[in-house]
XYZ file of C-alpha atoms in Angstrom:
535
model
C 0.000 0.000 0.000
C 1.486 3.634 -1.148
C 1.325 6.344 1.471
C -1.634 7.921 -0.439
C -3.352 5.033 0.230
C -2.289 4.854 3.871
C -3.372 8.060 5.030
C -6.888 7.358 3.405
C -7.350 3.963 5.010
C -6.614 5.427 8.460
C -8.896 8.631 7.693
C -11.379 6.148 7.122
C -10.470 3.922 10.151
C -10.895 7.465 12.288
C -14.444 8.243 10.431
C -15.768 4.741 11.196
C -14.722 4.981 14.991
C -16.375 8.621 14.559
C -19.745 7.266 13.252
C -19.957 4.072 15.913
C -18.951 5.889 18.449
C -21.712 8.391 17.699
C -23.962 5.431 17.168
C -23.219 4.221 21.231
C -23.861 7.824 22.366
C -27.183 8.093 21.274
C -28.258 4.951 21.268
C -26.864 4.963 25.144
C -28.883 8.045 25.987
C -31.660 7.795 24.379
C -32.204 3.929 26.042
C -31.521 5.255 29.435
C -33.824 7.858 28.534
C -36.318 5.549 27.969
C -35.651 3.310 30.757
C -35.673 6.309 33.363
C -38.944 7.316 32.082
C -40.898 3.699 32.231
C -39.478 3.193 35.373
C -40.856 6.959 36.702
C -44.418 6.187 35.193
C -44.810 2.870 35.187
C -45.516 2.202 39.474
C -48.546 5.187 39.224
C -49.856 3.322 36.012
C -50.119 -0.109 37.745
C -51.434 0.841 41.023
C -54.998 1.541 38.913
C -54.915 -0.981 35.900
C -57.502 -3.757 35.948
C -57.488 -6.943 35.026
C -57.520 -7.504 31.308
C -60.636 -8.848 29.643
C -60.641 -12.435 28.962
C -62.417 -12.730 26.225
C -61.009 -9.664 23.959
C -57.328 -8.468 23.051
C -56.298 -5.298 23.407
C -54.008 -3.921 20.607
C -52.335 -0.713 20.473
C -52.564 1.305 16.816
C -50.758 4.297 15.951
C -53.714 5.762 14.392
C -57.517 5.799 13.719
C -58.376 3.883 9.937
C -59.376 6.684 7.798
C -62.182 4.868 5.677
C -63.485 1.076 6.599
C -65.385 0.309 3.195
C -61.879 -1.453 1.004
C -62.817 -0.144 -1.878
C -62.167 3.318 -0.133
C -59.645 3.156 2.717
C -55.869 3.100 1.570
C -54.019 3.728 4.748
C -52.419 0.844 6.616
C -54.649 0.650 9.437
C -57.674 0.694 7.355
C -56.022 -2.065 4.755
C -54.999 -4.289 7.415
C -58.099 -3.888 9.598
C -60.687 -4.352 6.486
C -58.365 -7.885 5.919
C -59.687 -9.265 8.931
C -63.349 -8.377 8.294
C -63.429 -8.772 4.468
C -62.173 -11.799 1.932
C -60.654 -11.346 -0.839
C -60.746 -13.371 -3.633
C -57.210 -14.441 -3.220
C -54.765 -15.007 -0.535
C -50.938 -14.980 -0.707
C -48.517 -17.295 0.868
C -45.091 -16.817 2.856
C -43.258 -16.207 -0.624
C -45.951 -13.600 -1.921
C -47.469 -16.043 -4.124
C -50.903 -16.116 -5.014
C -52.959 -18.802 -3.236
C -57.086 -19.647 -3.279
C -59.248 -17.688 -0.867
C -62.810 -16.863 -2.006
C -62.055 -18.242 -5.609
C -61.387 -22.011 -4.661
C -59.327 -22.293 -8.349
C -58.764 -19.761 -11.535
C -57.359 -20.374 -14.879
C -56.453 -17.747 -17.619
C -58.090 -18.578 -20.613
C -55.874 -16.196 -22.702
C -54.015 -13.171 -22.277
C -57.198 -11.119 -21.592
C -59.271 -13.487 -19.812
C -59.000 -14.296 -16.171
C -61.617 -17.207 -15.301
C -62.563 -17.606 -11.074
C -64.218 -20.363 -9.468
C -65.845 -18.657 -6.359
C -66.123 -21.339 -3.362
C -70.181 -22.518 -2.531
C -71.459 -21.534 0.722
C -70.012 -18.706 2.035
C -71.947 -16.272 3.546
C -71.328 -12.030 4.680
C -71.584 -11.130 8.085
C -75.685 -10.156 7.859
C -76.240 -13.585 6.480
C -76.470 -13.654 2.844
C -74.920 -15.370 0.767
C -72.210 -14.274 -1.524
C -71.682 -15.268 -5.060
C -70.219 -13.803 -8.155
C -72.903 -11.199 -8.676
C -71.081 -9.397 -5.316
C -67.902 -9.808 -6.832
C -68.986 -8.340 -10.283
C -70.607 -5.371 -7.761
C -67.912 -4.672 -5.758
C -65.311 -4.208 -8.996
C -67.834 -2.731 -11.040
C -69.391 0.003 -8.438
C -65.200 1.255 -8.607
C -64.782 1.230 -12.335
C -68.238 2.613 -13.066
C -67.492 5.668 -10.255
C -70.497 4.591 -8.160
C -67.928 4.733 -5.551
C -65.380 7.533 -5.250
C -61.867 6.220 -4.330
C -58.060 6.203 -5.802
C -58.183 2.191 -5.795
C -60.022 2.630 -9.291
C -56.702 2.872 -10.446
C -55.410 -0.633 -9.934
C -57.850 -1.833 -12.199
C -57.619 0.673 -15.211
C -56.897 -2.378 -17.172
C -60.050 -4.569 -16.391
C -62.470 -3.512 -19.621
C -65.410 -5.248 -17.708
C -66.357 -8.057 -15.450
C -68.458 -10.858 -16.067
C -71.059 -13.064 -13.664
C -72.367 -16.030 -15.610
C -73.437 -17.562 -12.927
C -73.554 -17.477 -8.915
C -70.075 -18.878 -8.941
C -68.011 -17.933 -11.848
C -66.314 -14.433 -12.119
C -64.617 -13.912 -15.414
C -62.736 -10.446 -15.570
C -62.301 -9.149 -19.842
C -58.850 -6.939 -19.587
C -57.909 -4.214 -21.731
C -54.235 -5.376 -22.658
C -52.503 -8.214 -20.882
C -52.054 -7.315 -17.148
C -50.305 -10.402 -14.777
C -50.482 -8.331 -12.114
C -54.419 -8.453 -11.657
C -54.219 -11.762 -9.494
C -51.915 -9.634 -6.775
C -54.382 -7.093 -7.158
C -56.920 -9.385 -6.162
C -55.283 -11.201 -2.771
C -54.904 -10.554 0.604
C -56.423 -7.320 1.514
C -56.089 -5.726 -2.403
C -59.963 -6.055 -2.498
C -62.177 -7.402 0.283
C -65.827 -8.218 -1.433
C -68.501 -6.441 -0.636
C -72.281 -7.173 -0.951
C -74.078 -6.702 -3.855
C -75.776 -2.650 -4.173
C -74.020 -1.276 -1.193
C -72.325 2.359 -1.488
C -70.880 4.512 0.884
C -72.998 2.820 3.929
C -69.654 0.853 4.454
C -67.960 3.336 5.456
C -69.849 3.146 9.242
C -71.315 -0.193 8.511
C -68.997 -2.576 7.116
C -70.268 -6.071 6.647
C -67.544 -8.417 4.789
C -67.555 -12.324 4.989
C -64.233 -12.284 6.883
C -63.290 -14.157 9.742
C -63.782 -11.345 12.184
C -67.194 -9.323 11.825
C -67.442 -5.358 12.720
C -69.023 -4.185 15.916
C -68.195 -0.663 16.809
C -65.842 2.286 15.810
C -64.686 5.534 17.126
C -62.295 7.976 15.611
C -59.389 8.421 17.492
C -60.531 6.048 20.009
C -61.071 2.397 19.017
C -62.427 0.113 16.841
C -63.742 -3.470 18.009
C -64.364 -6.354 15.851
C -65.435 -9.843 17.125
C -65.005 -13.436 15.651
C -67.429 -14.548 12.639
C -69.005 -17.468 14.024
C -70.052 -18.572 10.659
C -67.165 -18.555 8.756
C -66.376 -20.789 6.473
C -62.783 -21.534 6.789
C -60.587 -21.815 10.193
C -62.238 -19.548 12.426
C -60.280 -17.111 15.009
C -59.430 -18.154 18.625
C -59.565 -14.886 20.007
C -63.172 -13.774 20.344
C -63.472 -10.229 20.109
C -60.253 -7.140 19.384
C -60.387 -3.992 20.748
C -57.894 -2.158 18.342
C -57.013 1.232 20.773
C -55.489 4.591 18.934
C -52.224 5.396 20.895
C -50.503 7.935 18.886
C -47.816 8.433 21.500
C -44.897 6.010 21.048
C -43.958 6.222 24.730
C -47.337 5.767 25.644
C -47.700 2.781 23.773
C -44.665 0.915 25.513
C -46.474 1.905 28.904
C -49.572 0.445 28.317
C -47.885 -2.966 27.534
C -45.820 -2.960 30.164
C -49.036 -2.107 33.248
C -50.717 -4.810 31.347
C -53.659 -2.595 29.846
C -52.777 -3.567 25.902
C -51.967 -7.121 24.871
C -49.568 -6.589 21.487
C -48.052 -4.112 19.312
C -46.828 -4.645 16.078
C -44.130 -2.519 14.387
C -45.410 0.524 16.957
C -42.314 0.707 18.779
C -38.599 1.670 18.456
C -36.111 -0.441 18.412
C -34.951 1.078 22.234
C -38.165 0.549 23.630
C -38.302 -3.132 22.085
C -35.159 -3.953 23.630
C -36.181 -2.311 27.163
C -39.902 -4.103 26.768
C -37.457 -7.495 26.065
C -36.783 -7.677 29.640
C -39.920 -7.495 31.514
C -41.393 -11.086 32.796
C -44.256 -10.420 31.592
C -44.133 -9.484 28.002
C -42.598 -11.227 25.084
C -40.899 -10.173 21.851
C -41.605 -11.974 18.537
C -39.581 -10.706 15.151
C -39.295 -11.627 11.811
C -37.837 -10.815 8.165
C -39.753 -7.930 6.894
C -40.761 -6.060 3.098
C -40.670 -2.301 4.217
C -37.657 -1.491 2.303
C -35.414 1.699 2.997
C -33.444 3.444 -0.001
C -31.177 6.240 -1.154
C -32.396 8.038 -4.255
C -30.420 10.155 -6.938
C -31.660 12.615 -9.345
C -30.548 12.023 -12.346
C -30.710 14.942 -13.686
C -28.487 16.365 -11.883
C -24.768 17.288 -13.882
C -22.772 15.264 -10.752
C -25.385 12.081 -10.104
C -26.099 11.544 -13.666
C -22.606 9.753 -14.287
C -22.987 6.007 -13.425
C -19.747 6.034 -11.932
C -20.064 8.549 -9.359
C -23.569 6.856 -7.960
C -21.546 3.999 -7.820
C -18.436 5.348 -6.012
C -21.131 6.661 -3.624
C -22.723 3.290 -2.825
C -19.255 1.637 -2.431
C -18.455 4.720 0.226
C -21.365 3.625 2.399
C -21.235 1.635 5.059
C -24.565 -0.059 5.956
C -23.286 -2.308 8.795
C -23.358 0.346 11.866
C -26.464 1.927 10.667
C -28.134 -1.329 11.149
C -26.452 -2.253 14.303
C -26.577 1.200 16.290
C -29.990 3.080 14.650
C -31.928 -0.170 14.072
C -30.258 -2.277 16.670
C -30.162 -5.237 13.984
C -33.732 -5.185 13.547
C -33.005 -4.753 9.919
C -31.329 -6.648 6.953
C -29.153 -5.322 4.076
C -31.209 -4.442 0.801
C -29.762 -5.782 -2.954
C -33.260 -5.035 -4.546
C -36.504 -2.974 -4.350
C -38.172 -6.729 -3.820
C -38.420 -8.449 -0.696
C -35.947 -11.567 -0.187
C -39.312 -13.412 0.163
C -40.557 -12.710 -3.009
C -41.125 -15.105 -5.907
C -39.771 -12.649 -8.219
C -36.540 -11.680 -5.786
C -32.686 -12.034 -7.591
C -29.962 -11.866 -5.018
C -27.295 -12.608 -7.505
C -26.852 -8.965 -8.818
C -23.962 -6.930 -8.762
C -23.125 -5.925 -4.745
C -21.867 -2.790 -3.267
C -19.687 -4.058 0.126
C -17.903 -1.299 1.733
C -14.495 -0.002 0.282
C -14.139 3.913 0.150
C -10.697 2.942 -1.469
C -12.350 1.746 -4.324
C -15.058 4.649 -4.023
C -12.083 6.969 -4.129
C -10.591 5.261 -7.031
C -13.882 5.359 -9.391
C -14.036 8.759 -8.520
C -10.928 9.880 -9.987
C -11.645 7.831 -13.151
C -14.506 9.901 -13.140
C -12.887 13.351 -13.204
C -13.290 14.544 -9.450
C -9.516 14.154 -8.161
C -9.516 15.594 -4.577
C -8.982 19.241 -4.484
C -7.868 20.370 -0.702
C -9.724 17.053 -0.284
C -12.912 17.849 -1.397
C -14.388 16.324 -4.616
C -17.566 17.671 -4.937
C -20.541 19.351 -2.378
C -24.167 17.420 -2.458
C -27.203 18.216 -1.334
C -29.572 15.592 0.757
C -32.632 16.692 1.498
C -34.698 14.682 4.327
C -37.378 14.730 6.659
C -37.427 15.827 10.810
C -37.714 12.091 11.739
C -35.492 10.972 14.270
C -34.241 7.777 12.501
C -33.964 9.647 9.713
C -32.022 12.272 10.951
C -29.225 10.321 12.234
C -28.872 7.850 9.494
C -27.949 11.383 7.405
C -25.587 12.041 9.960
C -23.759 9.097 9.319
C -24.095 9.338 5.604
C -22.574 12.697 5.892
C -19.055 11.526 8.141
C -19.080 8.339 5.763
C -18.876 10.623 2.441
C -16.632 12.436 3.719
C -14.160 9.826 4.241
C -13.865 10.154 0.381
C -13.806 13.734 -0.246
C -18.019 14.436 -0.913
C -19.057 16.964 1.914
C -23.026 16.087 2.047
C -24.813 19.217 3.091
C -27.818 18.222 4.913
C -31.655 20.290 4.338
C -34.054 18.883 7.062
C -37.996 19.873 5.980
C -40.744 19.070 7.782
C -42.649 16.263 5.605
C -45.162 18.374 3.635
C -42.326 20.284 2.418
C -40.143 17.710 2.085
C -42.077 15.796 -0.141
C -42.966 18.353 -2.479
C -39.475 18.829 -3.127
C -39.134 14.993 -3.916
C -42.072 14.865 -6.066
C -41.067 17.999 -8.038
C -37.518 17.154 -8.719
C -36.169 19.775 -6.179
C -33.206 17.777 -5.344
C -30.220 15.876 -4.914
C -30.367 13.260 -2.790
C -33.275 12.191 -0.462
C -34.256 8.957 1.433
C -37.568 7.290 1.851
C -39.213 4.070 2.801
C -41.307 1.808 0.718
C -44.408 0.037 2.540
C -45.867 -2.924 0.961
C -45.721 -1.441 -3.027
C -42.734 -3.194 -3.282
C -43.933 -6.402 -2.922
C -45.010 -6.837 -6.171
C -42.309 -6.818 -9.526
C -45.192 -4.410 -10.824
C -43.581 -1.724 -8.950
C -40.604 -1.461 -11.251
C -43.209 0.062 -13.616
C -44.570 2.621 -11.069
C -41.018 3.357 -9.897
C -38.509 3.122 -12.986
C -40.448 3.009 -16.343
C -39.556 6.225 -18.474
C -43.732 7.421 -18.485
C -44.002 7.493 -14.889
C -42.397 10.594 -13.668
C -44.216 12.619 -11.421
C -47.103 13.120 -11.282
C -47.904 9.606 -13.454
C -46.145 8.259 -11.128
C -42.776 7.739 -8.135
C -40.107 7.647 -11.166
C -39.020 10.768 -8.785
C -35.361 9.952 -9.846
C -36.345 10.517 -13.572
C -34.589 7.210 -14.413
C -34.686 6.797 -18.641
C -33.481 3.239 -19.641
C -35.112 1.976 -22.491
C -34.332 -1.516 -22.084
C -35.838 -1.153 -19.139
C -39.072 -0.580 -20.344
C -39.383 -3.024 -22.829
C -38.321 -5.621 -19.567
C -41.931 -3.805 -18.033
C -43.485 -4.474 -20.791
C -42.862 -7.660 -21.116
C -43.270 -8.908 -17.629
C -46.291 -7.437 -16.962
C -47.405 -9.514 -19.918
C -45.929 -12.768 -19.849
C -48.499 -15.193 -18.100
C -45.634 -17.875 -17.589
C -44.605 -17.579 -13.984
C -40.890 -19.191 -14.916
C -40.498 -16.939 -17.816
C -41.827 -13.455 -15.573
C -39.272 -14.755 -13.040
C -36.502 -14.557 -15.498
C -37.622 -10.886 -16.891
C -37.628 -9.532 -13.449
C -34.183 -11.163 -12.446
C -33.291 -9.321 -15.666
C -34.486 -6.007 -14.447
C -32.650 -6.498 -10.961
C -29.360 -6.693 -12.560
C -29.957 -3.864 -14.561
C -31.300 -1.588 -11.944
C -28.297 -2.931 -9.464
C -25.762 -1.529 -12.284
C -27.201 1.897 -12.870
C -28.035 2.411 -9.542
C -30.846 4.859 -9.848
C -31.260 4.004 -5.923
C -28.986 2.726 -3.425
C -30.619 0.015 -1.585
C -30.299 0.325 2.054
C -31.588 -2.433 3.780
C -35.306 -4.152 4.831
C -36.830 -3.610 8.848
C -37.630 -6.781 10.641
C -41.242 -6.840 11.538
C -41.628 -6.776 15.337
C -44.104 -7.780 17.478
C -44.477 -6.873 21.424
C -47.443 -8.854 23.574
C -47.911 -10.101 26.940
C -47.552 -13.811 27.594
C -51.223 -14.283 27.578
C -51.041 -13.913 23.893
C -49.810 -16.826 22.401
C -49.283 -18.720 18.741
C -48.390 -15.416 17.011
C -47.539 -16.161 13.158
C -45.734 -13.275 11.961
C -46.552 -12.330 8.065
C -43.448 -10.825 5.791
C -46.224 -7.853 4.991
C -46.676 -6.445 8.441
C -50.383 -6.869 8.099
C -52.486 -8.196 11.082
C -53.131 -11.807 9.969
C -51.457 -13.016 12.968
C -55.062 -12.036 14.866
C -56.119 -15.204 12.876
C -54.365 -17.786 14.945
C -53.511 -15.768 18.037
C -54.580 -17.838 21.522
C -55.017 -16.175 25.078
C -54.530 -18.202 27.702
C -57.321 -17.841 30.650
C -55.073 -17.138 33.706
């Protein structure tokens, strides 16, 4: 190793120490923080909490669904609340494939012709029966703009759907569309009886294994078990789902005793304190939300190749995952899930070598000048997480001679900035979009910028495209698998993002709650097979 080379490595060396150490700091306080604070509130809290309720389960949301019907509500407590109450016609297993649900069977007839076979007997939650003619109903009250609601959109390519009987649904598409069947399973699309409008919005009757009994904004919502359903029905028999916006608050109530379980509602600090009491358990899991680093392109410095890849060889994932997400996260190689059908892991990696960074970089016409290369610009949100993981961006840059200005926005602003192209770097999250290869088309086809759509790093590759294309056509599940494993290699080359890594999903309940299945999605399924004991 040359001296050049020397003084770099132990620059580096000194930024690492530099961003761990910071890591411990923070992390230190902000536990003891935490700890201080339980143990203050936590005696007062106790001496009036009453015994828990038998026969319901208390879970702690963050906030109040914004629209029960599921042709209407798209916010994640509405999506994964209306998948307990409503069926869809599809379900998806542990590797996001489609499975049967309502539909006991399907079978594309051609390109444009989706055939399903609904199952017999199956009844909503007022007692009639369901058959196709709700199916046809629910798709065509969205299409036909009997209902108002942005879901429409997911189904621009259906041309019309078909009943021919009481138990065959045939949807007529457009153009060829493969991704209709996700759009169809597990909480997509929860049938709804035949004629109703916007009563579901207060009233929502579904066929699903729970049944609705009472909501309040900002409150609650209860639901209790569907005696009459026709597949496994729940253990539990009724959920009170209680709207905690207060993070701190929410570890309090689990620890008197006076909520059951909370999934993916904590930090990682207050996990890890929550860990130790006797009386609550932690269960975790591999999860899909998916954290990234985006570039605009058209910018004259992040529109060479070379530099965005320089840039993801300069950063170091590893303490960012061990310090701000206490390993309660796993590295990213693609926009897709690990547990998809459609993942590639064997694309081209980014492991952590500023040397190399360095070197790229002065192939690419930005020698060090008094040791800077270039400035950047990263513009980001007030979010605590968020705000440190820049932080650490900025030191690691630096160790390579890129001094990262940081522009914190609060999120309205923020946003707009991202949307409009008012940038240089940013970093957001991706929440169950990504678990479908359909998002490369939302995210990195050349006719989605904004506002068509989140091609926000106005990413042009025309083979690309054509790869869309052609997967969102090709019926042949081997054959999609192979365009999409295609795409991944491209998109790992040019780098339009820098993927940063996948959270864990986490679950907190007392020990009363028991056989909790964790799904990859985050969504509440678990409430499906979740026991309480009686003591």
């Amino acid at each position: 190793m040359h001296e050049a080379a020397q003084v770099h490595a132990k620059s580096t060396a000194f930024a690492s120490l530099r961003t761990t150490t910071l890591f411990r700091v923070t992390i230190l306080f902000r536990t003891r923080v935490l700890l201080l604070f339980l143990g203050a509130c936590v005696l007062p809290l106790l001496s009036c909490s009453q015994a828990p309720d038998p026969n319901t389960l208390v879970m702690i949301i963050e906030s109040s669904p914004t629209n029960l019907d599921p042709r209407v509500g798209i916010d994640a407590w509405s999506e994964r609340i209306d998948a307990l109450m409503f069926d869809d016609l599809l379900d998806r297993d542990e590797h996001l494939n489609v499975t049967p649900a309502l539909a006991e069977r399907w079978e594309v007839a051609d390109p444009l012709t989706y055939i399903f076979h609904i199952r017999h007997g199956v009844k909503f939650h007022d007692g009639r029966a369901l058959t196709s003619r709700d199916v046809k109903w629910t798709f065509d009250s969205m299409l036909q703009g009997k209902i108002r609601t942005t879901r429409a959109a997911a189904y621009r390519y259906v041309d019309h759907v078909e009943a021919p009987d009481d138990y065959t649904i045939a949807f007529r598409m457009k153009e060829p569309y493969s991704t209709l069947l996700w759009n169809l399973s597990d909480g997509a699309m929860g049938i709804v009886p035949y004629g109703t409008l916007t009563e579901m919005t207060n009233h929502p009757v579904g066929s699903g294994p729970f049944r609705f009994v009472s909501a309040e904004q900002d409150k609650e919502v209860i639901i209790e078990r569907n005696e009459d359903y026709w597949g496994d029905k729940p253990h539990v028999p009724r959920v009170r789902f209680v709207v905690v916006p207060d993070t701190t608050t929410r570890a309090l109530e689990l620890r008197k005793g006076s909520a059951d379980i909370a999934s993916n509602a904590l930090t990682s600090d207050m996990v890890l304190a929550l860990e130790k009491e006797p009386n609550l358990q932690v269960e975790r899991a591999p999860g899909t939300v998916f954290s990234y680093l985006a570039f605009n392109l058209r910018d004259p410095i992040l529109r060479d190749v070379h530099v965005r890849q320089a840039l993801a060889f300069a950063i170091d994932r590893r303490p960012m995952i061990q310090y701000l997400w206490r390993d309660f996260a796993r590295p990213a190689d693609s926009i897709l899930p690990p547990q998809s059908w459609a993942y590639e892991g064997n694309v081209p990696k980014y492991e952590f070598d500023p040397e190399r960074a360095g070197r790229i970089l002065d192939a690419a016409g930005y020698p060090p000048i008094n040791g800077v290369r270039f400035h950047l610009v990263m513009k980001t949100s007030t979010e605590e997480t968020t705000r440190l993981m820049v932080a650490v961006l900025q030191q690691q840059l630096r160790g390579v001679g890129i001094v990262l200005d940081i522009r914190a926005f609060e999120s309205a602003t923020f946003m707009a900035d991202v949307v409009s192209g008012a940038y240089q770097m940013y970093s957001l999250r991706w929440i169950g979009g990504n678990e479908d290869p359909d998002i490369f088309e939302y995210v990195f086809h050349s006719d989605k910028f904004p506002p068509h759509g989140a091609n926000r790093s106005f990413y042009v590759n025309p083979r690309i495209d054509a790869l869309i294309k052609e997967g969102r056509s090709e019926t042949d599940p081997r054959r999609r698998k192979a365009v999409y494993a295609n795409i991944q290699m491209i998109l790992a080359t040019d780098l339009p993002y820098i993927n940063l890594w996948f959270l864990d999903n986490v679950i907190v309940h007392t020990k009363r709650v028991h056989n909790i299945a964790l799904n990859p999605s985050g969504n509440y399924d678990f409430l499906k097979t979740a026991e309480m004991s009686t003591q």
